[in-house]
Short mmCIF file of C-alpha atoms and ligand atoms in Angstrom, two decimals:
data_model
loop_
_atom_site.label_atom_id
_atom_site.label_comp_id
_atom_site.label_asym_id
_atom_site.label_seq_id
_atom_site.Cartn_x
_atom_site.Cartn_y
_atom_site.Cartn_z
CA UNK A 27 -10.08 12.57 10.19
CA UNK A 28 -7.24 12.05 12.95
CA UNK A 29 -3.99 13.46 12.05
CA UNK A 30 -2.96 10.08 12.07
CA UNK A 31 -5.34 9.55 9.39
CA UNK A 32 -4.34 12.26 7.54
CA UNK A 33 -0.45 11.45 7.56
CA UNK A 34 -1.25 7.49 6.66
CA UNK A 35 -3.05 9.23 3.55
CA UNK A 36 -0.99 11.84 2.57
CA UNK A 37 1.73 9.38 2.34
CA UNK A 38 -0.05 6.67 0.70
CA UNK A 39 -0.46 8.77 -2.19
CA UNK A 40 1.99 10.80 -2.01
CA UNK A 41 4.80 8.23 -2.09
CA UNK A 42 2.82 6.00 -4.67
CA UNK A 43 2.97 8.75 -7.31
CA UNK A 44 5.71 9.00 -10.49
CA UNK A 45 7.08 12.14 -8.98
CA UNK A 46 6.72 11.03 -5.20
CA UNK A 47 6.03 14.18 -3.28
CA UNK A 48 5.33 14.85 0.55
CA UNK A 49 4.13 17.68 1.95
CA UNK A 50 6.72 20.40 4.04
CA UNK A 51 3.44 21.08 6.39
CA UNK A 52 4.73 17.86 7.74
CA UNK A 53 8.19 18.60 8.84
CA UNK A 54 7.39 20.28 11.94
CA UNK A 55 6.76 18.01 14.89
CA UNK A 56 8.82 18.52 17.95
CA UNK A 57 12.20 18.18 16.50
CA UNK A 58 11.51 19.60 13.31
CA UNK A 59 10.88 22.62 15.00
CA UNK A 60 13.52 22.38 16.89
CA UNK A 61 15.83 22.29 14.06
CA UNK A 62 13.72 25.00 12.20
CA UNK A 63 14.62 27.02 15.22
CA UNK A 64 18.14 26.43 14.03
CA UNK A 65 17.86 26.84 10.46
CA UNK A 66 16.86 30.28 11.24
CA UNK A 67 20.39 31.01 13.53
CA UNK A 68 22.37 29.75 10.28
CA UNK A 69 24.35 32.72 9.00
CA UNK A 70 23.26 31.32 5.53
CA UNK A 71 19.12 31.08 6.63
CA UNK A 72 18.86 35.62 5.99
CA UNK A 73 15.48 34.97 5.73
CA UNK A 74 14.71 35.33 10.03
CA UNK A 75 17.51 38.38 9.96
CA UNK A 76 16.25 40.48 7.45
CA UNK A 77 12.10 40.15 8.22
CA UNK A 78 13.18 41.09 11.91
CA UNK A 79 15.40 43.87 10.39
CA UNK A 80 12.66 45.48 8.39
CA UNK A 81 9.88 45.10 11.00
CA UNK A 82 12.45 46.96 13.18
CA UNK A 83 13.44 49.72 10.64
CA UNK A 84 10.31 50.29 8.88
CA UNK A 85 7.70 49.52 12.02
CA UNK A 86 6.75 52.56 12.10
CA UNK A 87 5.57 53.36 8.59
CA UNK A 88 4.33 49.87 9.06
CA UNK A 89 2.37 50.50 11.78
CA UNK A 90 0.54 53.74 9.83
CA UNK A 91 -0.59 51.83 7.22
CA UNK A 92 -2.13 48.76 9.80
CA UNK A 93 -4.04 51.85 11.66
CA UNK A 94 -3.74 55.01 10.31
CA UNK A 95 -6.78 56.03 12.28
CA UNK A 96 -6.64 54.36 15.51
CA UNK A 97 -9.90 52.12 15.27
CA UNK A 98 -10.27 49.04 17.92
CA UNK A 99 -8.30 46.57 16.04
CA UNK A 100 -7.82 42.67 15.83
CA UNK A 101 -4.31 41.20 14.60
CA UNK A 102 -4.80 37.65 13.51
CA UNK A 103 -1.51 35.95 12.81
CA UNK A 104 -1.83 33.00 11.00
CA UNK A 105 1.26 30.73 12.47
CA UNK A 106 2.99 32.94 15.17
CA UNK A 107 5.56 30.54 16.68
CA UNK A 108 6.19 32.01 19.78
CA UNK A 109 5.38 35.79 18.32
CA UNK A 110 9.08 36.76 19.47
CA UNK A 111 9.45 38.41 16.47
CA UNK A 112 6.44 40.51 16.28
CA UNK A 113 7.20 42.03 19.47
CA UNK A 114 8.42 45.38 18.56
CA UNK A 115 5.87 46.25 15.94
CA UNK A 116 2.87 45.33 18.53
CA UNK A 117 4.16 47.67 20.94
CA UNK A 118 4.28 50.39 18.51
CA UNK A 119 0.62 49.35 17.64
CA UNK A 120 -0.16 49.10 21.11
CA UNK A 121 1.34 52.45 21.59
CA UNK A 122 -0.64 54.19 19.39
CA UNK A 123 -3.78 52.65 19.80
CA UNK A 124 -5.18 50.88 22.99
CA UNK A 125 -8.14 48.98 21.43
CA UNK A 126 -5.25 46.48 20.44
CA UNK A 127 -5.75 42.98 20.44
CA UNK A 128 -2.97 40.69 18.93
CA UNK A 129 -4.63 36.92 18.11
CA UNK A 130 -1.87 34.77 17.35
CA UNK A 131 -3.17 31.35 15.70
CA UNK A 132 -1.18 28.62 15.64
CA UNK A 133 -1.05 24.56 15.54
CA UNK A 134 1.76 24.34 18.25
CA UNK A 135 0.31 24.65 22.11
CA UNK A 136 3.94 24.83 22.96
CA UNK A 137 4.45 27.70 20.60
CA UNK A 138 1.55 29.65 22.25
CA UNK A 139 2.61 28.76 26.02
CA UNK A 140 5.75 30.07 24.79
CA UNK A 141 4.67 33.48 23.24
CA UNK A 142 1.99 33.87 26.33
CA UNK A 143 4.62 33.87 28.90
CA UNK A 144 7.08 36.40 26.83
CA UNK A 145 4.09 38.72 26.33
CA UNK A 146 3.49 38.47 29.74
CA UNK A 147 7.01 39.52 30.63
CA UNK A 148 7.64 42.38 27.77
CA UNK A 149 4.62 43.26 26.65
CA UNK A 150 1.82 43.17 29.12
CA UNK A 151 -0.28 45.74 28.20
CA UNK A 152 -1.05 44.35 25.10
CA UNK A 153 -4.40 42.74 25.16
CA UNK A 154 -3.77 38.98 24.13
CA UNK A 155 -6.15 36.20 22.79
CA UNK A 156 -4.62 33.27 21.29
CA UNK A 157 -6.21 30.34 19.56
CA UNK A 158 -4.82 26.54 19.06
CA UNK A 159 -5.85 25.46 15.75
CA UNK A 160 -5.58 25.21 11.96
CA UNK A 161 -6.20 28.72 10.10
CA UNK A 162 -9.68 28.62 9.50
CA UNK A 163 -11.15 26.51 11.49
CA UNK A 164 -9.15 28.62 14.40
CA UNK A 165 -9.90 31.87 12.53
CA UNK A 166 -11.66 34.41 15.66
CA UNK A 167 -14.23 35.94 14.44
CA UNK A 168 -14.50 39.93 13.78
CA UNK A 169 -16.43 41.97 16.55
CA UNK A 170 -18.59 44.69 15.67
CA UNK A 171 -17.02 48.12 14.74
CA UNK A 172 -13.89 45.88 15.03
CA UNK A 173 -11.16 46.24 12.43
CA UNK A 174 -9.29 43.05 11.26
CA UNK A 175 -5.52 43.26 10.26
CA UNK A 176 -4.13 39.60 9.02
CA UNK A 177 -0.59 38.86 9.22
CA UNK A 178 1.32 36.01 7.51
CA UNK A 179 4.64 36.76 8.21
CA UNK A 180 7.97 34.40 7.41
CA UNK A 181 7.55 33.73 3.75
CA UNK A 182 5.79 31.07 4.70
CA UNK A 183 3.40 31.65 1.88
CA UNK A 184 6.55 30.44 -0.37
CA UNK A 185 5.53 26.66 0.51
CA UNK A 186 2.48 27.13 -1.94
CA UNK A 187 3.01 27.09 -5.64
CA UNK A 188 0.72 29.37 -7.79
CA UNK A 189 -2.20 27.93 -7.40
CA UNK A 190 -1.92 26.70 -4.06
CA UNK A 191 -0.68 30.60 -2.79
CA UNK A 192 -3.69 31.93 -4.87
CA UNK A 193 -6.50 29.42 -2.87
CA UNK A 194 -4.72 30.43 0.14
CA UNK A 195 -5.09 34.06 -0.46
CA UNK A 196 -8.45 33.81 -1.76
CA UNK A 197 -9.64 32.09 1.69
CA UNK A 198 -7.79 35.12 4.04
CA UNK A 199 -9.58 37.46 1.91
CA UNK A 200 -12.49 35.66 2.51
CA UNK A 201 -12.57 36.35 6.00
CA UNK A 202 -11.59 39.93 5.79
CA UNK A 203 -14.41 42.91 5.41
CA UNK A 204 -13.70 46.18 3.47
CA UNK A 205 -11.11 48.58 5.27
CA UNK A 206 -9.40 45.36 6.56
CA UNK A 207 -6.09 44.07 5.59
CA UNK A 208 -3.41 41.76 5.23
CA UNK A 209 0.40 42.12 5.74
CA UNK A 210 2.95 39.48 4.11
CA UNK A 211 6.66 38.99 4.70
CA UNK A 212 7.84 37.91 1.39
CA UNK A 213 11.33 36.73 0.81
CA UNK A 214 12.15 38.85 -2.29
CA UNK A 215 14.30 37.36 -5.61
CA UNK A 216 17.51 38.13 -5.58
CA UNK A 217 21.45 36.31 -6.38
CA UNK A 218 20.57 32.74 -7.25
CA UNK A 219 23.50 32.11 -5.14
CA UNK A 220 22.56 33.55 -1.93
CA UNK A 221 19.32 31.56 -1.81
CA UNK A 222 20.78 28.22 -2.83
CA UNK A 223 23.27 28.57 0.25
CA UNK A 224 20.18 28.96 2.80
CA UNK A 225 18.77 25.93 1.19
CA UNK A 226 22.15 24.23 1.52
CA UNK A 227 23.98 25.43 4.97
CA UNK A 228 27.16 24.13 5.69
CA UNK A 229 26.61 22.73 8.96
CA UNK A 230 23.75 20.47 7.14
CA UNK A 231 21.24 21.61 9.46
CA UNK A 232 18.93 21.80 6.61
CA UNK A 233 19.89 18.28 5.38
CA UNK A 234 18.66 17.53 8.98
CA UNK A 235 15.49 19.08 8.91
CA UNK A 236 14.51 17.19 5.71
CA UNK A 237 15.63 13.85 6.81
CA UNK A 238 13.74 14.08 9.86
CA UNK A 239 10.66 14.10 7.96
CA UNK A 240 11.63 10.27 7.33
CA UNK A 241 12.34 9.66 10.76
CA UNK A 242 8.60 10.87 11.45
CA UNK A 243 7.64 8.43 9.06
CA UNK A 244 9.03 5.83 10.60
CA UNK A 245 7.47 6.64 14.08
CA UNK A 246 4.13 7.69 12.98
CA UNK A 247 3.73 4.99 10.26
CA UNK A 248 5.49 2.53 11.44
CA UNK A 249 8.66 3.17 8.37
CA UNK A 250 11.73 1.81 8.23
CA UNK A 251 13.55 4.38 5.79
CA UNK A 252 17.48 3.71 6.50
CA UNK A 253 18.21 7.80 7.39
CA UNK A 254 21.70 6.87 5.52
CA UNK A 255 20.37 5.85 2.37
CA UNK A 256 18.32 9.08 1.58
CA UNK A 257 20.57 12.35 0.55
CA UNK A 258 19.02 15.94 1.22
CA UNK A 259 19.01 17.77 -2.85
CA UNK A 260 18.47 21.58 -2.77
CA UNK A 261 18.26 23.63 -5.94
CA UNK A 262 17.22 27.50 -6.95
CA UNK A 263 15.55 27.68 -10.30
CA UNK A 264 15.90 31.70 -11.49
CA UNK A 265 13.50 30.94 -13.87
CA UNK A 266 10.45 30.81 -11.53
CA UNK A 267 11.84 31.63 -8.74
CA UNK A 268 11.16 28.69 -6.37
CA UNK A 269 13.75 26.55 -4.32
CA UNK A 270 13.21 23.58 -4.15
CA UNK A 271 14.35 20.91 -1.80
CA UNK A 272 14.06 16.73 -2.10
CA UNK A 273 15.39 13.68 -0.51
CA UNK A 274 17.16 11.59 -2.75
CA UNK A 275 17.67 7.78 -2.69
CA UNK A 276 21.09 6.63 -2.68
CA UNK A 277 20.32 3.26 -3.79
CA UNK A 278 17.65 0.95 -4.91
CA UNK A 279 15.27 -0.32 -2.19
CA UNK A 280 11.71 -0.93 -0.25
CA UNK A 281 10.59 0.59 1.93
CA UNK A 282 7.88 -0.73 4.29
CA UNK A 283 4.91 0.45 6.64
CA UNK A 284 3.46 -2.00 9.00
CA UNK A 285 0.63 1.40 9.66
CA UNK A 286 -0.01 1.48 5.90
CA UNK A 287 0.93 -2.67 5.37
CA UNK A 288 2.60 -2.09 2.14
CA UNK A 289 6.03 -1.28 0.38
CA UNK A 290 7.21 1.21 -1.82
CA UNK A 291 9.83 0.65 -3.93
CA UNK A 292 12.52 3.83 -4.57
CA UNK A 293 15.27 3.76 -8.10
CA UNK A 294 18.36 4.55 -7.27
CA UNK A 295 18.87 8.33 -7.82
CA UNK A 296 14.76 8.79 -7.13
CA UNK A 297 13.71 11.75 -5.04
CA UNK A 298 11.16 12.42 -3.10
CA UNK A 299 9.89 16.43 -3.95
CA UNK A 300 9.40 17.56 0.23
CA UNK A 301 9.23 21.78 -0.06
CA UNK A 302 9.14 24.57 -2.51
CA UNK A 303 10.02 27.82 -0.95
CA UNK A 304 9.06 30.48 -3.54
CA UNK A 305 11.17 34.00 -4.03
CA UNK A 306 8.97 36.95 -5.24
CA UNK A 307 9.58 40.40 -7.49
CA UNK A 308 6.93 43.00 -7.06
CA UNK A 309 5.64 42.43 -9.95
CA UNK A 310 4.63 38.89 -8.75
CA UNK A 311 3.63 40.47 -5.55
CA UNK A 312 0.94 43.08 -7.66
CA UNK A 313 -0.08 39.88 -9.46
CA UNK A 314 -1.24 37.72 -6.38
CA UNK A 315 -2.73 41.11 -4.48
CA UNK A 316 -4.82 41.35 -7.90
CA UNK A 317 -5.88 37.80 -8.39
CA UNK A 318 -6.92 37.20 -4.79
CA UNK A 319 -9.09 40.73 -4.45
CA UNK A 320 -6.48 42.77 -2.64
CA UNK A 321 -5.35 46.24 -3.46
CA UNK A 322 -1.51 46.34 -2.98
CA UNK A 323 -0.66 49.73 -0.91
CA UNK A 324 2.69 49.27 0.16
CA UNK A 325 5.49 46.90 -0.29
CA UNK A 326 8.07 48.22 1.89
CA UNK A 327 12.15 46.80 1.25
CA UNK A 328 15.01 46.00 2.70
CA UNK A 329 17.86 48.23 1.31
CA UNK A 330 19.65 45.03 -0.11
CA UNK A 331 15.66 44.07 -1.93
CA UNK A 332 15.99 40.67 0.02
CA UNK A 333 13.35 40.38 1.83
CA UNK A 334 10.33 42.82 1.74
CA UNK A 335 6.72 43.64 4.14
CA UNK A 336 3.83 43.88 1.73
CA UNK A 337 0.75 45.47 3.15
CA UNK A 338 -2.53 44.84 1.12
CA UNK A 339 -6.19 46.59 1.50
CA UNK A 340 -9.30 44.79 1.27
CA UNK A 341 -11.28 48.28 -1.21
CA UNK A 342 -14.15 49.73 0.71
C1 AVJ B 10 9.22 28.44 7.02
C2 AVJ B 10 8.54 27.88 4.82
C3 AVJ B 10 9.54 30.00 5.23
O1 AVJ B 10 10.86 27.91 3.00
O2 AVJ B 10 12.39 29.19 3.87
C4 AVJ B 10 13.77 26.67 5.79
C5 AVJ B 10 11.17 26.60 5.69
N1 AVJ B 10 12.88 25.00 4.78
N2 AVJ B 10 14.76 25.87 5.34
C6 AVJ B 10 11.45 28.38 3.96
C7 AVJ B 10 12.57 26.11 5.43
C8 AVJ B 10 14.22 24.86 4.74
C9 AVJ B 10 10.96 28.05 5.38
N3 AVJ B 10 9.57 28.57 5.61
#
């Protein structure tokens, strides 16, 4: 299927349901990347801060536990954006071992133009070897005598819910061989407070980057959702520990595709469920390396406990 194909589906159902429901893989074509890019330079949005904090505080114990032996070794990041951040753990990796290769995978090309040319600039020793595509199907395979280290950095795991973060983890395993492993940047539980506020920034950035979800719609699909009669709704549940943001409608009304050549009709005070960004306690954390055949061996903090860098072993 097209990605066209895929959207005009997705939405189909996903609009037609009781609880209507699109997905947040959605949100980021080129201007809802450009306003993720903003989201993360909101002083509310710690999430950006405090990964790039602890990869530069604790890279170097990080780095020991990716390759405490110095073995030829293959970083796949799954979703690197333009790898900016990653930049000063890889030189301590490159630094202690040469048989580095970083392989960021990613959907965007401009994302990966982006992070070629920076390498390029700041790092160019580091052997580099990205790949357009989805996860798996981009997924390089592992040379001979060739250590694999995954990385899935950003919380962006917090998108899944249980079942969906379990599948996920199942499938990286899946690809890994014993003495490989995974790192995750998990944004940790913490004040209920603090993460409603970087669900619900002040400048309404985030509103934004929800709404434009709609306008996609209505360029892709051929929509015509009224921007002003949808209202971005974020909430922080403490009792599982998942944000969760929607668009509500303001008022009754149809909306139309010409793509899909059909209507769907919104209550007044009806949302739309768009992302779920989940917060994690280390317990949780144990629980997922567990269930998905990892053995947890490291889940290094922040001094605050915001945001923390798990590092999981695939047993030999
Ligand atoms: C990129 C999925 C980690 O859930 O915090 C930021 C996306 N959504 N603000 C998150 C997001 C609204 C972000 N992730």
């Amino acid at each position: 299927m097209t990605e066209l194909e895929l959207l005009a589906q997705h939405v189909s159902e996903g609009l037609a349901a009781p609880q209507k429901a699109l997905s947040p893989a959605w949100f980021y074509d080129d201007e809802g990347s450009r306003l993720f890019q903003q989201i993360m330079a909101l002083p509310e949005y710690y999430l950006t801060r405090a990964e790039h904090a602890l990869l530069e505080a604790r890279g170097d114990e990080l780095a020991a536990l990716i390759d405490p032996a110095g073995q030829p070794l293959d970083l796949v990041e799954l979703g690197s954006g333009d790898g900016s951040k990653m930049l000063g753990l890889l030189r301590r990796l490159r630094a202690r071992n040469a048989g580095t290769v970083y392989r960021p995978v990613d959907l965007s090309e401009h994302a990966l133009t982006e992070l070629a040319r920076r390498f390029g600039e700041q790092l160019p020793e580091l052997a580099l070897a990205p790949v357009r595509g989805d996860y798996f199907n981009a997924w390089p395979p592992a040379g001979a005598g060739r250590r694999q280290v995954a990385l899935y950095m950003g919380s962006n795991l917090g998108n899944q819910d249980q079942p969906g973060a379990l599948s996920l983890l199942r499938r990286i395993r899946g690809r890994l061989r014993p003495g490989d492993a995974l790192v995750l940047g998990l944004d940790m539980v913490k004040d209920p407070r603090v993460i409603l506020a970087a669900y619900h920034d002040s400048q309404g950035v985030t509103a934004r980057f929800n709404l434009n979800l709609l306008a996609r719609l209505n360029r892709e699909l051929g929509m015509d959702f009224a921007l002003d009669r949808f209202a971005h709704y974020a909430c922080y549940n403490p009792l599982d520990g998942a944000a969760r943001s929607f668009l509500v409608s303001t008022l009754t009304q149809e909306v139309h595709s010409s793509h899909l050549g059909r209507s769907f009709h919104f209550a007044a005070g009806e949302t739309i469920y768009t992302e779920q960004s989940q917060k994690y306690t280390p317990a949780l954390v144990q629980a997922l390396a567990a269930e998905s055949g990892f053995e947890p061996a490291g889940l290094l903090l922040d001094e605050a406990g915001w945001y923390g860098l798990a590092f999981w072993r695939v047993a030999n």
